[in-house]
GROMACS .gro file of C-alpha atoms in nm:
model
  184
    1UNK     CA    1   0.715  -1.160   1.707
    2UNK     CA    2   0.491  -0.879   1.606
    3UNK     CA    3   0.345  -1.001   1.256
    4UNK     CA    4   0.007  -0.891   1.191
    5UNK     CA    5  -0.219  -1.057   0.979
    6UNK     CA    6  -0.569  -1.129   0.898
    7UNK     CA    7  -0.856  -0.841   0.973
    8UNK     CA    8  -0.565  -0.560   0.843
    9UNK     CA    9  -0.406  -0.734   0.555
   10UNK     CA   10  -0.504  -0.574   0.257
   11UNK     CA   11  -0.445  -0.717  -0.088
   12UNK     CA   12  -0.555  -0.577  -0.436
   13UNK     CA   13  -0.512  -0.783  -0.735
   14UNK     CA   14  -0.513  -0.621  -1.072
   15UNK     CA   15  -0.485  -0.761  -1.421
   16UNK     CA   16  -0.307  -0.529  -1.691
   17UNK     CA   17  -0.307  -0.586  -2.044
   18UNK     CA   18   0.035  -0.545  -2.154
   19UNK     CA   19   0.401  -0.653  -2.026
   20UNK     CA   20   0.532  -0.417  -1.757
   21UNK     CA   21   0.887  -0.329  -1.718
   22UNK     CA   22   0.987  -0.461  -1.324
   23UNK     CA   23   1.283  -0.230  -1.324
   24UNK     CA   24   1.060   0.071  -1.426
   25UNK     CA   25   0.779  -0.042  -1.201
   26UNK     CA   26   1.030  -0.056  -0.945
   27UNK     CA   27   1.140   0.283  -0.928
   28UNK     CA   28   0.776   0.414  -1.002
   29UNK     CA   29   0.700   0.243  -0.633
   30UNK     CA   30   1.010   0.397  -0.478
   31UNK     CA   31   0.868   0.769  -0.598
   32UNK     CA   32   0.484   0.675  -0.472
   33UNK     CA   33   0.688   0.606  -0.091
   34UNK     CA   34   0.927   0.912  -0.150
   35UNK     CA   35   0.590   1.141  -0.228
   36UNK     CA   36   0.393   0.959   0.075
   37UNK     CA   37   0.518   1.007   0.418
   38UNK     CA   38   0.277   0.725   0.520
   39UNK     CA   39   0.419   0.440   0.303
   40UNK     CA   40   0.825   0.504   0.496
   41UNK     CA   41   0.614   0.447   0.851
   42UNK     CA   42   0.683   0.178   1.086
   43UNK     CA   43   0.512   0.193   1.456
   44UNK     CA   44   0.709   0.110   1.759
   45UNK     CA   45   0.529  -0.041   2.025
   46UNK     CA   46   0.749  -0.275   2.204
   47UNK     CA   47   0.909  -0.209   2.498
   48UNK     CA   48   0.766   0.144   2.556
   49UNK     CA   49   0.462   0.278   2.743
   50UNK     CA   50   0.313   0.440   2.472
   51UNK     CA   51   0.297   0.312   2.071
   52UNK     CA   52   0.503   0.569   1.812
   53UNK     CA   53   0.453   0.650   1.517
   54UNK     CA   54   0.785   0.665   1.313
   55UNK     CA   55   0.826   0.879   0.972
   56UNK     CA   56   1.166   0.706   0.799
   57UNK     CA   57   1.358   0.930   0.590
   58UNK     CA   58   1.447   0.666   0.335
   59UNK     CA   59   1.269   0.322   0.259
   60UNK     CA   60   1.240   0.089  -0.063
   61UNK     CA   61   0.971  -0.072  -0.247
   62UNK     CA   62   0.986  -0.445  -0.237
   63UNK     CA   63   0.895  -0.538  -0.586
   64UNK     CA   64   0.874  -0.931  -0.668
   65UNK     CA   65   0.874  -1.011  -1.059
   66UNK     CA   66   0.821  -1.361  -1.199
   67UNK     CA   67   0.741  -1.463  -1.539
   68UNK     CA   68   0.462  -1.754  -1.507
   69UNK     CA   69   0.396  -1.764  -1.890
   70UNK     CA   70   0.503  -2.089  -1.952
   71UNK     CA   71   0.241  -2.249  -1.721
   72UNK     CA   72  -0.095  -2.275  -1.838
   73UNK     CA   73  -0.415  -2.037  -1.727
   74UNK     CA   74  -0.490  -2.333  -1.467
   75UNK     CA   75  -0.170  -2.346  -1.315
   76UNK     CA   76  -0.101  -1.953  -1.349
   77UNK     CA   77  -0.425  -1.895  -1.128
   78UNK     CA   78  -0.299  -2.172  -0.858
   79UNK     CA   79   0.026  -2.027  -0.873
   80UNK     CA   80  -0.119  -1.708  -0.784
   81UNK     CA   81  -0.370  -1.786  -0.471
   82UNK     CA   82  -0.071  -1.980  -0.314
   83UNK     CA   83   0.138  -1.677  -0.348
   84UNK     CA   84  -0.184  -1.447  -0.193
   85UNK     CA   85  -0.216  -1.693   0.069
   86UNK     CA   86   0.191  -1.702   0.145
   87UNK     CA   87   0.200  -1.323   0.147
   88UNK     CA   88  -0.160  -1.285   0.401
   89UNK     CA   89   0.002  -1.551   0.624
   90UNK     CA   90   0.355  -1.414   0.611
   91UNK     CA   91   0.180  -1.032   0.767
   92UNK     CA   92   0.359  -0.722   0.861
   93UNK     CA   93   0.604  -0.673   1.141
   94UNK     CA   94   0.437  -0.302   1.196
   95UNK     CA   95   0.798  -0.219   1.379
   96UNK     CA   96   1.013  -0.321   1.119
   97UNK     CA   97   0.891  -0.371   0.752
   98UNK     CA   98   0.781  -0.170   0.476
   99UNK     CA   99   0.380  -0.240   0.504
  100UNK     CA  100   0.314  -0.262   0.154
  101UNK     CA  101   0.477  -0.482  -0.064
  102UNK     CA  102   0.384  -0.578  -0.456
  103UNK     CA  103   0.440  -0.898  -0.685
  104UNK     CA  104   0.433  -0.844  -1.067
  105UNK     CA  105   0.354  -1.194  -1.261
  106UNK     CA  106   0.365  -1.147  -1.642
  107UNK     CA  107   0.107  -1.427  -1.753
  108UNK     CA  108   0.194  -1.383  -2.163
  109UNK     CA  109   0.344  -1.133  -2.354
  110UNK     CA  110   0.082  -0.871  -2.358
  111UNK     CA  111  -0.086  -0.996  -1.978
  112UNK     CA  112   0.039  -0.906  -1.644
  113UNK     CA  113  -0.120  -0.947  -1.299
  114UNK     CA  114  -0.002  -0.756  -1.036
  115UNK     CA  115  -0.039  -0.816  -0.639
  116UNK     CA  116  -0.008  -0.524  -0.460
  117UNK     CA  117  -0.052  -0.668  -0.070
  118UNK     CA  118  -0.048  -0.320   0.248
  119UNK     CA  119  -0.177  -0.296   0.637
  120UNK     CA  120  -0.499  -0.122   0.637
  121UNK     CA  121  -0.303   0.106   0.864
  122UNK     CA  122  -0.128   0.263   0.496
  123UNK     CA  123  -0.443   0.337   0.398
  124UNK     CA  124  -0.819   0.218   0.271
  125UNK     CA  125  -0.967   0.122  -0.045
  126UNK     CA  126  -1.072   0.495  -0.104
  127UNK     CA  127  -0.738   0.622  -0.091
  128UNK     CA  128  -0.600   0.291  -0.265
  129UNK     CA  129  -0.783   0.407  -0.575
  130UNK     CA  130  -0.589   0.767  -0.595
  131UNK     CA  131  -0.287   0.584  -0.507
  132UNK     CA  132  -0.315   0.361  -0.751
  133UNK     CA  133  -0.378   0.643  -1.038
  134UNK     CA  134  -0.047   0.848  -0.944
  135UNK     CA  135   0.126   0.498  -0.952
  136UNK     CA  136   0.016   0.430  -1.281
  137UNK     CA  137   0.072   0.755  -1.379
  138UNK     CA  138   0.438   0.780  -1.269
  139UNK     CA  139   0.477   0.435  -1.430
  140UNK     CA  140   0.355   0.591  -1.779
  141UNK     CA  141   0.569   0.906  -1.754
  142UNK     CA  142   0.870   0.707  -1.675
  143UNK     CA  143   0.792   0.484  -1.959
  144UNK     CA  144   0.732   0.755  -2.205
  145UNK     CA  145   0.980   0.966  -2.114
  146UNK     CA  146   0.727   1.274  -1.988
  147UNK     CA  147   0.742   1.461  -1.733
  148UNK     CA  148   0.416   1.401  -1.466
  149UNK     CA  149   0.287   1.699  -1.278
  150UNK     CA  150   0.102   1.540  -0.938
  151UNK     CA  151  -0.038   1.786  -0.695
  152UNK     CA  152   0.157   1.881  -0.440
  153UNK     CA  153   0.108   1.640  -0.120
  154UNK     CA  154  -0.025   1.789   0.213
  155UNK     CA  155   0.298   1.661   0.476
  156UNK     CA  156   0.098   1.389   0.662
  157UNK     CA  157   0.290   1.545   0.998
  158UNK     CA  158   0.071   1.847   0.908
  159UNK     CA  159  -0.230   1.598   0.891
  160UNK     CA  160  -0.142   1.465   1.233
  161UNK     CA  161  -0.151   1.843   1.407
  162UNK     CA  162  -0.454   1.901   1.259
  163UNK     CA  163  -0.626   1.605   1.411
  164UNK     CA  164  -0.426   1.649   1.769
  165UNK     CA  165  -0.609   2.014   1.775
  166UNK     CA  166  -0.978   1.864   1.680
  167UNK     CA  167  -1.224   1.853   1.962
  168UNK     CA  168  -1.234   1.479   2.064
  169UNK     CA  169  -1.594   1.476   2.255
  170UNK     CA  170  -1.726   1.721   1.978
  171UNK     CA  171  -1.609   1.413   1.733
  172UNK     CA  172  -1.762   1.145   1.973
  173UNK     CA  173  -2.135   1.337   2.014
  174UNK     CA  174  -2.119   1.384   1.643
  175UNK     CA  175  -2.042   0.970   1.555
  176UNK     CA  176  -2.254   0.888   1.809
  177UNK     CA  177  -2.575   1.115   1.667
  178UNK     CA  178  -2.500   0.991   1.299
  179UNK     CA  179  -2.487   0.601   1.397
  180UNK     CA  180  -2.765   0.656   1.662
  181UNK     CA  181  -3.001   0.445   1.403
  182UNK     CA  182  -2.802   0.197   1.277
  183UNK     CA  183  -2.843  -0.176   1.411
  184UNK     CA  184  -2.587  -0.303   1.691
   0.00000   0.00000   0.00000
């Protein structure tokens, strides 16, 4: 079926040094894809004569949580590359699944590693990074109990008219210019 993996499959790995609350972590994911019109997107391409773009209304963070602390460092890291290879081979279904999805692994008491696995499609390692902060930071607030104040997100439909009303061959002269220099 239509399972993408490979050149697309993005995967950030992050070691935190403390335990982290799954359930809390949890919902903290759900209000990242409630605030981000992007992360409740599938694209339907199947069957039709042009590929869509679909905005959900409601989707749900798939969080998996396992405590490896009683294996040792060695067997913690193997532990950990099969489970990044399982999740690059299992992919995406771009029509049907949430394209992000995130492992938690709490290593010892005060050591977690999280796997947080997207399609490039979600987004790139330059917007990963300011995802990644209001993540964190929703985390914290729900943990401490205080209120977060985010800026308010541009609707990525909004995005989407924007770039339908941009002057395609303006774009092309301009990329073409800029990379005239650069090696084939």
């Amino acid at each position: 079926r239509g399972r993408s993996t490979g050149a697309y499959f993005e995967m950030r790995s992050i070691g935190i040094r403390e335990a982290i609350d799954p359930v809390i972590l949890k919902r903290s994911f759900d209000d990242l894809i409630k605030r981000y019109d992007i992360f409740r997107t599938i694209f339907v391409y199947e069957n039709i004569k042009e590929p869509r773009q679909v905005v959900l209304q409601e989707r749900e963070a798939h969080v998996h949580y396992e405590d490896i602390s009683h294996m040792d460092r060695e067997e913690q890291d193997r532990f950990l590359e099969n489970y990044k290879t399982t999740q690059k081979q299992t992919g995406f279904d771009l029509s049907r699944d949430l394209l992000m999805r995130v492992g938690v692994f709490k290593r010892a008491d005060d050591h977690t590693t999280l796997v947080w696995s997207f399609h490039h499609i979600l987004m790139d390692g330059w917007c990963f990074s300011i995802v990644l902060r209001e993540m964190i930071g929703m985390y914290r607030s729900r943990v401490s109990g205080e209120s977060l104040r985010l800026e308010p997100v541009t609707p990525y439909r909004d995005y989407v008219r924007w770039l339908e009303r941009q002057d395609k061959e303006a774009g092309l002269r301009f990329w073409e210019s800029y990379l005239a220099d650069c090696p084939p």
